[in-house]
XYZ file of C-alpha atoms in Angstrom:
680
model
C 18.936 -23.438 -14.307
C 16.287 -25.271 -12.282
C 16.103 -29.108 -12.286
C 12.578 -29.092 -13.715
C 13.777 -27.012 -16.658
C 16.623 -29.464 -17.334
C 14.139 -32.376 -17.256
C 11.882 -30.610 -19.749
C 14.836 -29.962 -22.094
C 15.853 -33.650 -21.959
C 12.258 -34.753 -22.630
C 12.129 -32.313 -25.547
C 15.311 -33.834 -27.014
C 13.893 -37.354 -26.596
C 10.595 -36.345 -28.193
C 12.394 -34.707 -31.127
C 14.471 -37.889 -31.579
C 11.335 -40.064 -31.561
C 9.745 -37.819 -34.192
C 12.825 -38.193 -36.408
C 12.927 -41.986 -35.958
C 9.237 -42.270 -36.792
C 9.427 -40.033 -39.858
C 12.713 -41.207 -41.389
C 13.347 -44.753 -40.154
C 10.008 -46.359 -39.242
C 8.744 -48.737 -42.004
C 11.250 -47.459 -44.579
C 14.308 -49.043 -46.048
C 15.875 -45.781 -47.256
C 19.301 -45.311 -45.719
C 22.425 -43.332 -46.416
C 24.115 -40.022 -45.752
C 21.229 -38.029 -47.199
C 18.735 -39.544 -44.741
C 21.108 -38.945 -41.848
C 21.484 -35.282 -42.868
C 17.742 -34.808 -43.277
C 16.956 -36.553 -39.999
C 19.524 -34.389 -38.236
C 17.976 -31.225 -39.660
C 14.483 -32.429 -38.680
C 15.753 -33.164 -35.148
C 17.217 -29.667 -34.820
C 14.011 -28.038 -36.060
C 11.643 -29.996 -33.808
C 13.941 -29.643 -30.810
C 14.205 -25.883 -31.472
C 10.411 -25.530 -31.574
C 10.081 -27.374 -28.263
C 12.926 -25.322 -26.757
C 11.100 -22.188 -27.854
C 7.977 -23.357 -25.997
C 9.884 -24.354 -22.865
C 11.865 -21.065 -22.886
C 14.543 -22.204 -20.391
C 15.957 -19.509 -18.090
C 19.159 -19.176 -16.129
C 20.011 -17.044 -13.107
C 22.882 -14.616 -13.622
C 24.455 -13.118 -10.475
C 26.539 -9.926 -10.568
C 28.584 -8.580 -7.674
C 29.596 -5.017 -6.818
C 31.483 -3.375 -3.981
C 29.590 -0.480 -2.342
C 31.618 1.980 -0.315
C 30.282 3.580 2.849
C 29.088 7.178 2.423
C 31.160 9.665 4.407
C 29.191 12.929 4.668
C 31.138 15.935 5.942
C 28.915 18.750 7.298
C 30.783 22.030 7.741
C 29.494 24.994 9.720
C 29.539 27.946 7.307
C 28.262 30.545 9.780
C 29.924 33.795 10.795
C 30.759 32.419 14.241
C 33.529 30.314 12.664
C 35.085 33.461 11.211
C 34.600 35.264 14.518
C 36.520 32.505 16.305
C 39.382 32.871 13.773
C 39.173 29.187 12.846
C 38.686 29.563 9.075
C 42.149 28.263 8.145
C 41.849 25.365 10.595
C 38.547 24.289 9.024
C 39.778 24.506 5.421
C 42.998 22.653 6.276
C 41.020 19.954 8.077
C 38.696 19.504 5.088
C 41.609 19.181 2.670
C 43.393 16.710 4.930
C 40.309 14.508 5.168
C 38.925 14.714 1.627
C 42.286 14.332 -0.146
C 43.570 11.422 1.939
C 44.082 8.421 -0.388
C 43.157 5.791 2.213
C 39.970 7.605 3.192
C 38.985 8.034 -0.466
C 39.666 4.351 -1.071
C 37.346 3.274 1.752
C 34.584 5.903 1.508
C 32.512 7.804 -1.013
C 32.885 11.366 0.283
C 30.142 14.011 0.028
C 30.719 17.490 1.470
C 28.068 19.993 2.527
C 27.992 23.335 4.295
C 25.208 24.599 6.504
C 23.917 27.778 8.055
C 20.152 28.277 7.778
C 19.938 25.268 5.452
C 22.067 22.467 4.057
C 23.976 23.318 0.860
C 26.482 21.529 -1.335
C 29.979 23.007 -1.306
C 30.394 24.317 -4.848
C 33.334 26.657 -4.398
C 35.087 27.810 -1.255
C 33.362 28.307 2.084
C 32.328 31.883 2.885
C 31.647 31.645 6.645
C 29.086 34.415 6.199
C 25.813 32.688 7.176
C 23.989 34.720 9.811
C 22.486 31.758 11.688
C 23.332 28.133 12.490
C 20.795 25.310 12.242
C 22.697 22.142 13.135
C 19.493 20.178 13.709
C 18.183 20.862 10.193
C 21.529 19.859 8.664
C 21.493 16.503 10.469
C 17.815 15.859 9.702
C 18.235 16.649 6.003
C 21.283 14.391 5.796
C 19.345 11.552 7.426
C 16.561 11.987 4.836
C 18.905 12.136 1.837
C 20.903 9.063 2.849
C 18.081 6.957 4.221
C 18.792 3.189 3.996
C 22.455 3.907 3.203
C 25.534 2.779 5.120
C 26.562 6.197 6.386
C 28.996 8.035 8.634
C 28.735 11.761 9.373
C 31.574 14.145 10.274
C 30.200 17.318 11.883
C 32.563 20.340 11.867
C 31.062 23.075 14.037
C 31.475 25.093 17.204
C 28.297 23.462 18.513
C 26.488 26.775 19.027
C 23.048 26.547 17.423
C 21.043 29.729 16.867
C 18.076 28.399 14.905
C 15.811 25.347 14.812
C 15.248 22.293 16.978
C 17.979 21.381 19.476
C 20.266 18.935 17.670
C 21.104 17.078 20.894
C 17.549 15.779 21.238
C 16.726 14.937 17.629
C 15.364 11.431 17.023
C 17.791 10.465 14.261
C 18.842 6.967 13.260
C 21.048 5.872 16.170
C 22.849 3.422 13.880
C 24.395 6.327 11.975
C 27.707 7.292 13.640
C 28.211 11.045 13.999
C 31.791 12.212 14.583
C 31.665 15.742 16.040
C 34.756 17.855 15.375
C 35.064 20.862 17.690
C 35.907 24.139 15.954
C 37.003 27.208 17.901
C 38.084 28.000 21.405
C 37.094 25.497 24.097
C 38.217 27.682 26.989
C 35.412 28.730 29.338
C 35.659 32.492 29.878
C 34.017 34.600 32.540
C 30.994 36.124 30.853
C 27.731 37.862 31.589
C 25.072 37.980 28.894
C 21.448 38.691 28.120
C 19.928 35.419 26.969
C 16.415 36.472 26.053
C 13.932 39.329 26.163
C 10.217 38.636 26.282
C 7.785 41.412 25.328
C 4.570 41.974 23.420
C 4.555 43.176 19.823
C 2.103 45.945 20.651
C 1.265 48.101 23.649
C -1.632 50.459 24.168
C -1.311 54.136 24.838
C -1.337 55.156 28.526
C -0.983 51.517 29.622
C 2.063 49.720 30.961
C 3.781 47.071 28.881
C 5.829 44.271 30.480
C 9.446 43.461 29.563
C 10.997 40.259 30.908
C 14.789 39.860 30.709
C 16.787 36.650 31.254
C 20.418 37.262 32.251
C 23.064 34.563 32.871
C 26.585 34.535 34.303
C 29.507 32.199 33.701
C 32.158 32.530 36.376
C 33.267 31.685 39.896
C 33.575 34.973 41.801
C 30.427 36.805 43.008
C 29.652 39.921 40.955
C 27.056 42.703 41.027
C 26.214 44.597 37.837
C 23.701 47.214 36.724
C 20.937 46.273 34.248
C 19.553 49.198 32.230
C 16.521 49.400 29.938
C 16.167 52.330 27.552
C 13.253 53.292 25.297
C 14.323 55.209 22.185
C 17.479 56.264 24.037
C 15.752 57.337 27.259
C 16.432 55.305 30.395
C 13.185 53.852 31.763
C 14.418 51.147 34.148
C 17.523 50.335 36.232
C 18.292 47.494 38.632
C 21.430 46.018 40.190
C 21.679 42.244 39.920
C 24.068 39.905 41.722
C 25.465 36.578 40.552
C 27.630 33.807 41.967
C 28.786 30.389 40.823
C 25.694 28.788 42.352
C 23.234 31.550 41.467
C 24.175 32.099 37.832
C 20.918 33.230 36.223
C 18.300 35.876 36.939
C 14.945 36.913 35.509
C 14.191 40.635 35.658
C 10.654 41.938 35.100
C 9.873 45.574 34.347
C 6.625 47.414 33.572
C 7.150 50.456 31.366
C 4.689 53.238 30.680
C 3.496 53.613 27.085
C 3.378 57.417 26.957
C 3.455 58.137 23.232
C 2.304 56.450 20.040
C 4.869 54.930 17.681
C 7.609 52.363 17.364
C 9.730 51.997 20.489
C 13.225 50.526 20.403
C 13.828 48.772 23.706
C 17.531 48.381 24.451
C 18.521 46.184 27.396
C 22.145 46.246 28.542
C 24.098 44.885 31.475
C 27.441 46.345 32.577
C 30.508 44.418 31.384
C 32.768 42.395 33.654
C 36.413 43.273 34.146
C 38.401 41.932 31.164
C 35.278 40.330 29.669
C 36.204 38.846 26.286
C 32.805 39.092 24.549
C 30.732 42.177 25.303
C 28.507 41.793 22.218
C 26.083 39.655 24.218
C 25.783 42.243 26.998
C 23.247 44.198 24.945
C 20.078 43.265 23.102
C 17.610 45.468 21.271
C 13.989 44.658 20.533
C 11.050 46.770 19.432
C 7.339 47.157 19.922
C 4.686 49.539 18.687
C 2.489 51.687 20.920
C -0.984 52.121 19.437
C -4.179 53.784 20.579
C -6.623 51.511 18.749
C -7.911 48.055 19.459
C -10.226 45.984 17.290
C -13.116 44.434 19.200
C -14.544 41.179 17.865
C -17.705 39.502 19.125
C -18.242 35.773 18.612
C -22.000 35.237 18.732
C -23.107 31.687 19.469
C -25.973 29.791 21.034
C -24.014 26.533 21.418
C -20.783 25.410 23.048
C -18.032 24.174 20.759
C -14.193 23.878 20.800
C -14.083 26.148 17.741
C -15.013 29.117 19.928
C -11.908 28.893 22.109
C -9.750 28.261 19.053
C -11.028 31.413 17.346
C -10.520 33.474 20.485
C -6.912 32.287 20.939
C -6.041 32.716 17.282
C -7.480 36.243 17.051
C -6.033 37.425 20.370
C -2.561 36.202 19.405
C -2.396 39.750 18.020
C -2.543 42.123 20.993
C -4.401 44.692 18.869
C -7.532 42.581 19.043
C -9.845 41.532 21.836
C -12.563 38.893 21.587
C -15.829 38.610 23.525
C -18.101 35.571 23.291
C -21.764 36.647 23.351
C -25.142 34.966 23.336
C -27.574 36.110 20.602
C -29.803 37.712 23.258
C -26.956 39.584 24.997
C -27.145 43.223 26.067
C -27.404 45.537 23.042
C -24.918 47.928 24.631
C -22.216 45.320 24.012
C -23.023 45.280 20.313
C -22.238 48.993 19.889
C -18.589 48.531 20.910
C -18.044 45.692 18.428
C -16.082 46.220 15.210
C -16.507 42.741 13.678
C -19.161 40.101 14.349
C -18.509 36.372 14.038
C -21.811 34.502 13.775
C -21.168 30.891 14.735
C -23.816 28.480 13.382
C -26.631 31.072 13.320
C -30.283 30.245 13.890
C -33.493 32.201 14.431
C -32.242 33.458 17.826
C -29.656 35.557 15.919
C -32.223 37.729 14.122
C -31.894 40.834 16.312
C -28.099 40.917 16.345
C -27.826 40.124 12.628
C -30.270 42.929 11.856
C -28.201 45.286 14.025
C -24.982 44.348 12.182
C -26.702 45.112 8.866
C -28.108 48.436 10.053
C -24.790 49.522 11.609
C -22.852 48.371 8.507
C -20.683 46.034 10.564
C -18.597 43.452 8.747
C -19.298 39.827 9.665
C -17.794 36.344 9.539
C -20.405 33.558 9.238
C -19.315 30.044 10.245
C -21.790 27.283 9.503
C -21.979 23.721 10.780
C -24.258 20.830 11.565
C -26.512 22.978 13.802
C -26.979 25.868 11.355
C -30.527 26.940 10.486
C -30.246 27.195 6.688
C -33.716 28.699 6.201
C -32.813 31.502 8.612
C -29.489 32.060 6.888
C -31.254 32.356 3.533
C -33.510 35.035 4.989
C -30.790 37.292 6.454
C -28.226 37.375 3.638
C -28.339 37.585 -0.142
C -24.904 36.279 -1.084
C -25.786 32.584 -1.336
C -28.834 30.350 -1.609
C -28.785 27.252 0.591
C -30.955 24.160 0.648
C -31.795 22.258 3.817
C -31.717 18.523 4.510
C -28.281 17.604 3.197
C -26.350 14.904 5.165
C -23.188 15.623 7.152
C -19.966 14.897 5.305
C -16.235 15.489 5.606
C -14.808 18.340 3.521
C -11.116 19.061 2.959
C -9.534 22.486 2.267
C -7.341 23.483 -0.663
C -5.812 26.958 -0.885
C -6.885 29.016 -3.901
C -3.526 30.382 -5.086
C -5.201 33.019 -7.265
C -6.955 34.713 -4.332
C -5.540 38.238 -3.944
C -7.567 40.162 -1.367
C -4.962 39.250 1.236
C -1.871 37.061 1.145
C -2.598 33.328 1.616
C 0.646 32.038 0.085
C 2.209 31.184 3.452
C -0.827 29.228 4.689
C -0.470 25.505 4.034
C -3.279 22.960 4.468
C -0.923 19.970 4.315
C -2.231 17.013 6.347
C -5.190 19.073 7.584
C -8.085 16.991 8.921
C -11.526 17.443 7.335
C -14.260 19.729 8.622
C -17.811 18.572 9.258
C -20.340 20.172 6.938
C -23.916 19.649 5.803
C -24.028 22.590 3.425
C -25.894 22.128 0.169
C -24.321 22.983 -3.181
C -23.688 26.730 -2.929
C -25.434 29.002 -5.429
C -24.007 32.519 -5.476
C -26.360 35.469 -5.964
C -23.611 38.094 -5.744
C -19.936 38.204 -6.590
C -17.751 36.299 -4.142
C -14.112 35.226 -4.100
C -12.956 31.783 -2.977
C -10.170 31.643 -0.382
C -10.266 27.878 0.251
C -11.679 25.410 -2.242
C -13.711 22.370 -1.156
C -12.419 18.854 -1.736
C -14.627 15.810 -1.045
C -13.064 12.358 -1.274
C -10.197 13.712 -3.334
C -12.431 15.569 -5.818
C -12.445 19.389 -5.867
C -15.965 20.761 -6.283
C -17.139 24.217 -7.345
C -18.644 25.178 -3.976
C -16.156 27.162 -1.837
C -15.164 26.170 1.699
C -14.092 29.707 2.661
C -15.156 32.722 0.625
C -15.370 36.521 0.906
C -17.928 38.959 -0.481
C -17.857 42.747 -0.697
C -20.774 45.141 -0.872
C -20.968 48.922 -1.022
C -20.438 49.435 2.695
C -19.760 46.012 4.207
C -17.741 42.844 3.813
C -18.753 39.301 4.653
C -16.793 36.065 5.031
C -18.333 32.562 4.965
C -16.803 29.322 6.277
C -18.891 26.248 5.474
C -17.727 23.775 8.114
C -17.117 23.244 11.817
C -14.177 21.752 13.791
C -11.520 24.263 12.754
C -9.941 23.606 16.165
C -8.477 20.501 14.515
C -6.728 22.732 11.960
C -4.987 24.679 14.697
C -3.819 21.418 16.321
C -2.537 20.134 12.970
C -0.652 23.396 12.401
C 1.174 22.735 15.663
C 1.981 19.188 14.563
C 3.331 20.484 11.255
C 5.288 23.527 12.470
C 5.671 23.069 16.262
C 3.725 26.300 16.781
C 0.330 27.836 15.977
C 1.701 30.801 14.024
C 0.578 29.799 10.521
C -3.042 29.213 11.525
C -3.201 32.236 13.828
C -1.749 34.495 11.128
C -4.301 33.192 8.614
C -7.241 33.914 10.935
C -5.620 37.257 11.763
C -5.568 38.208 8.079
C -9.278 37.425 7.785
C -10.032 39.637 10.804
C -7.764 42.398 9.463
C -9.601 42.214 6.144
C -12.955 42.525 7.936
C -11.741 45.245 10.312
C -10.470 47.486 7.509
C -12.701 49.901 5.648
C -14.400 48.757 2.488
C -12.888 51.375 0.224
C -11.284 49.624 -2.717
C -7.653 50.648 -2.703
C -5.898 49.970 -5.988
C -2.440 50.006 -4.379
C -1.625 48.339 -1.052
C 1.614 47.757 0.873
C 2.466 45.022 3.344
C 5.514 45.551 5.553
C 6.670 45.522 9.156
C 7.676 48.648 10.968
C 10.491 46.828 12.764
C 12.773 44.093 11.373
C 15.052 42.058 13.611
C 18.136 42.080 11.390
C 18.300 42.894 7.681
C 17.760 39.275 6.597
C 14.049 39.622 7.463
C 13.505 42.975 5.722
C 10.938 42.593 2.909
C 8.219 44.886 1.550
C 5.284 43.455 -0.441
C 2.845 45.378 -2.629
C -0.336 44.654 -4.589
C -1.719 46.654 -7.531
C -5.294 46.390 -8.873
C -6.872 47.727 -12.058
C -10.201 49.547 -12.456
C -12.089 46.250 -12.190
C -10.144 45.581 -8.988
C -8.326 42.635 -10.544
C -4.666 42.050 -9.789
C -2.398 43.850 -12.265
C 0.582 41.668 -13.127
C 2.031 44.252 -15.543
C 2.592 47.071 -13.066
C 5.942 48.802 -12.608
C 6.677 49.736 -8.989
C 9.765 51.627 -7.864
C 10.752 51.774 -4.196
C 12.790 54.804 -3.088
C 14.508 54.435 0.280
C 16.308 56.977 2.488
C 17.839 56.470 5.881
C 17.306 58.920 8.708
C 20.711 60.577 8.252
C 20.126 61.010 4.472
C 23.385 59.169 3.772
C 21.780 56.196 2.025
C 19.524 56.521 -1.006
C 18.355 53.560 -3.049
C 15.888 52.945 -5.839
C 14.774 49.318 -5.895
C 12.361 47.896 -8.499
C 9.713 45.682 -6.904
C 9.610 42.314 -8.668
C 6.536 40.222 -9.426
C 6.282 37.346 -6.955
C 3.143 35.299 -7.628
C 0.193 37.547 -6.814
C 2.151 40.416 -5.289
C 5.298 42.465 -5.820
C 8.305 42.086 -3.565
C 11.373 44.127 -2.628
C 14.221 42.423 -0.763
C 15.954 44.846 1.620
C 18.469 42.406 3.087
C 21.385 44.492 1.757
C 20.486 47.468 3.964
C 22.452 48.049 7.167
C 20.721 48.538 10.496
C 19.022 51.916 10.908
C 15.848 53.967 10.555
C 14.443 54.369 7.045
C 11.706 56.192 5.168
C 10.429 54.958 1.812
C 8.078 55.818 -1.015
C 6.634 53.170 -3.351
C 5.351 54.500 -6.672
C 3.406 52.776 -9.452
C 4.920 54.464 -12.502
C 2.969 52.932 -15.400
C -0.491 54.303 -14.510
C -2.083 57.639 -15.320
C -2.216 58.698 -11.677
C 1.292 57.627 -10.603
C -0.102 56.195 -7.355
C 2.358 56.252 -4.461
C 2.498 55.394 -0.774
C 5.046 56.189 1.903
C 6.055 54.683 5.218
C 8.856 54.115 7.705
C 10.613 51.055 9.060
C 13.520 50.208 11.314
C 16.139 47.486 10.898
C 17.639 46.508 14.224
C 21.298 45.630 14.488
C 21.465 42.065 15.665
C 24.141 39.425 15.018
C 23.271 36.245 16.861
C 26.550 34.645 15.753
C 28.499 37.009 18.000
C 26.675 35.959 21.153
C 29.037 33.087 22.049
C 32.519 33.221 23.550
C 33.556 29.575 23.063
C 32.504 26.320 21.436
C 29.905 24.085 23.036
C 32.098 20.978 23.142
C 30.122 19.402 26.004
C 26.948 19.150 23.936
C 28.931 17.824 20.971
C 30.484 15.182 23.218
C 27.005 14.019 24.212
C 26.157 13.615 20.520
C 29.248 11.421 20.115
C 28.287 9.337 23.152
C 24.732 8.855 21.877
C 25.990 7.516 18.529
C 28.863 5.414 19.968
C 31.636 7.532 18.492
C 34.320 9.856 19.844
C 34.712 13.621 20.035
C 37.577 15.106 18.014
C 39.154 18.547 17.829
C 40.018 20.507 14.719
C 43.767 19.910 15.161
C 43.356 16.115 15.311
C 42.538 15.159 11.721
C 44.948 12.236 11.995
C 43.045 10.748 14.939
C 39.715 11.013 13.098
C 41.145 9.344 9.995
C 42.492 6.471 12.077
C 39.078 6.056 13.723
C 37.268 6.033 10.377
C 39.700 3.604 8.760
C 39.681 1.174 11.669
C 35.903 1.076 12.195
C 34.758 -2.385 11.077
C 31.123 -1.358 10.579
C 32.189 1.237 8.008
C 33.936 -1.192 5.660
C 32.737 -1.420 2.052
C 30.019 -4.026 1.576
C 29.672 -6.492 -1.273
C 26.233 -6.548 -2.820
C 24.911 -9.080 -5.281
C 22.186 -8.790 -7.881
C 20.431 -11.758 -9.451
C 19.049 -11.440 -12.976
C 16.899 -14.192 -14.503
C 17.543 -14.263 -18.255
C 16.455 -16.574 -21.086
C 18.969 -19.237 -22.073
C 18.435 -18.464 -25.735
C 17.344 -15.339 -27.537
C 13.825 -15.714 -29.009
C 14.559 -14.042 -32.343
C 17.801 -15.980 -32.926
C 16.199 -19.354 -32.075
C 13.181 -18.625 -34.284
C 15.461 -17.665 -37.144
C 17.517 -20.839 -36.631
C 14.356 -23.008 -36.693
C 13.155 -21.403 -39.938
C 16.610 -21.829 -41.489
C 16.830 -25.528 -40.552
C 13.372 -26.351 -41.907
C 14.094 -24.347 -45.094
C 17.350 -26.258 -45.731
C 15.606 -29.569 -45.084
C 12.796 -28.659 -47.510
C 15.246 -27.525 -50.204
C 17.343 -30.712 -49.947
C 14.243 -32.893 -50.097
C 12.936 -31.078 -53.194
C 16.351 -31.146 -54.829
C 16.522 -34.910 -54.396
C 12.940 -35.505 -55.517
C 11.627 -36.503 -52.119
C 8.110 -35.684 -51.067
């Protein structure tokens, strides 16, 4: 209790005493036990009232002992099983988590990781098909932020997915104790590290294949590298390695002679007594096509958006982009499939009229230099007003849009676009892709919208500076893929014919491993609205006719989805049928699942990288057979001792309701005694 509060309580007692003396003893000769009792009751009542007004408080301190969190991250990928270390890992976990001294000092949480971090509910499966050590460490750091923490990392150190865990900017105060799982012996090995190629090639052209090969060993060796296309050898080259020259890059240009999916298999001859030959071969795929979509960006100004659009569209090799002036040669217009009119003005009249006459689909992007009167005169989708000030507009994805899939496009942290568009009044039916948000308020006018007519399609974007969106996508995802794919879907929508197809399929012709194999479908009714009550059955056969499956496609938001991850590698044909319509609409296709197990690409654990992690966090590297040493390190570390934490609570010295009741009781007793004895 504070000194000032004590002083106020003493003054209250003195004041209550003075009141009693004045009322019962000043200028009165009445004395006796009755007066003493009444004066005492009056003192208690007055003092209680004053105490109620003062409301004295005291500080109550509670103490608790908080143990350090010990988080054990266990690699649950197939590489642990491949290294025959399953029993070692499970024995190590039991030894550490069941140790009485460790349990007494730490609060233990156990997790497993492969693609993502997961709690260990039952036993470990060691069946994950990829290893993301970086994500496991980052997620742990987020979960246990501002917590006294130690991390035990059980892994072989071979990461197959995500950011390199050695260079993550984690909290350096958190000690990470790497525990090496698997064989640490360095074996002589030759392997194919990476194959670079395009996703598409064009008929009668040559497509490049770039192969990175590495060698681990001392003696000089020479081996033959072979590239086959659908089983036919198309390239051979002998390559030599030594201890000093232990990596090579091989470039090959292969003729695209026929249309279709090409499986490119790259293999290098095995070394004598090589332990792991799984990494001597890699298979990739590309598709040879004979079509290319030509897009023309028509502009009369220079702007960073132009280069951004060109890069995003040409990220798909099936498309080529040309930037034209409005008064360019008309011969160039005839070879164009899709026009992008960037901030059109009166100079665009001839080329806009040509696009209308030739029934070419167009993408109109407006901005601060757009001539709104001209735009009103050359299109009848919207009515615009001129003279509106420039303002910042933010995007928000319209989740109900169904013309093409926008579910994977995120506008998180996107910067605003500059726009001076008036409120948009639609004259014809249009669908909103991106909604407009101004100062946190979503308005009715769209930011990105599509319109369809009898023979053409048109897309409108009401804002400039989309180059900032592409930069933000890189900040968010460390690549441009999300933005480029989104722009690519718009171009694909414009490049396709305008016939309204009530049943569409979205799938890849080649999947790298079965974990990626997914087929999506969309079904529309007679009004071309998405049908969420459709029943779609997918029938799948492999090339050898030994596998037959019927898989129902399940509703997933605004499309239907079939997960094919259970299928083994191979070539497949399929037929998707909508069974609850009068026409029994169906579509067929083919796809290939490539056999690829990244977890079998390593011969030994990467203990050197794990040791650098230990050095960076001021800990030590341990091996799976040294659980005792790790326990001694954890128990002896002074910074990992339990900490005592205190909590101060300020509480009232007396309860309000009890004190009020006591005051009323005292005054009631005093009044009753006075009345009983005939006192006024």
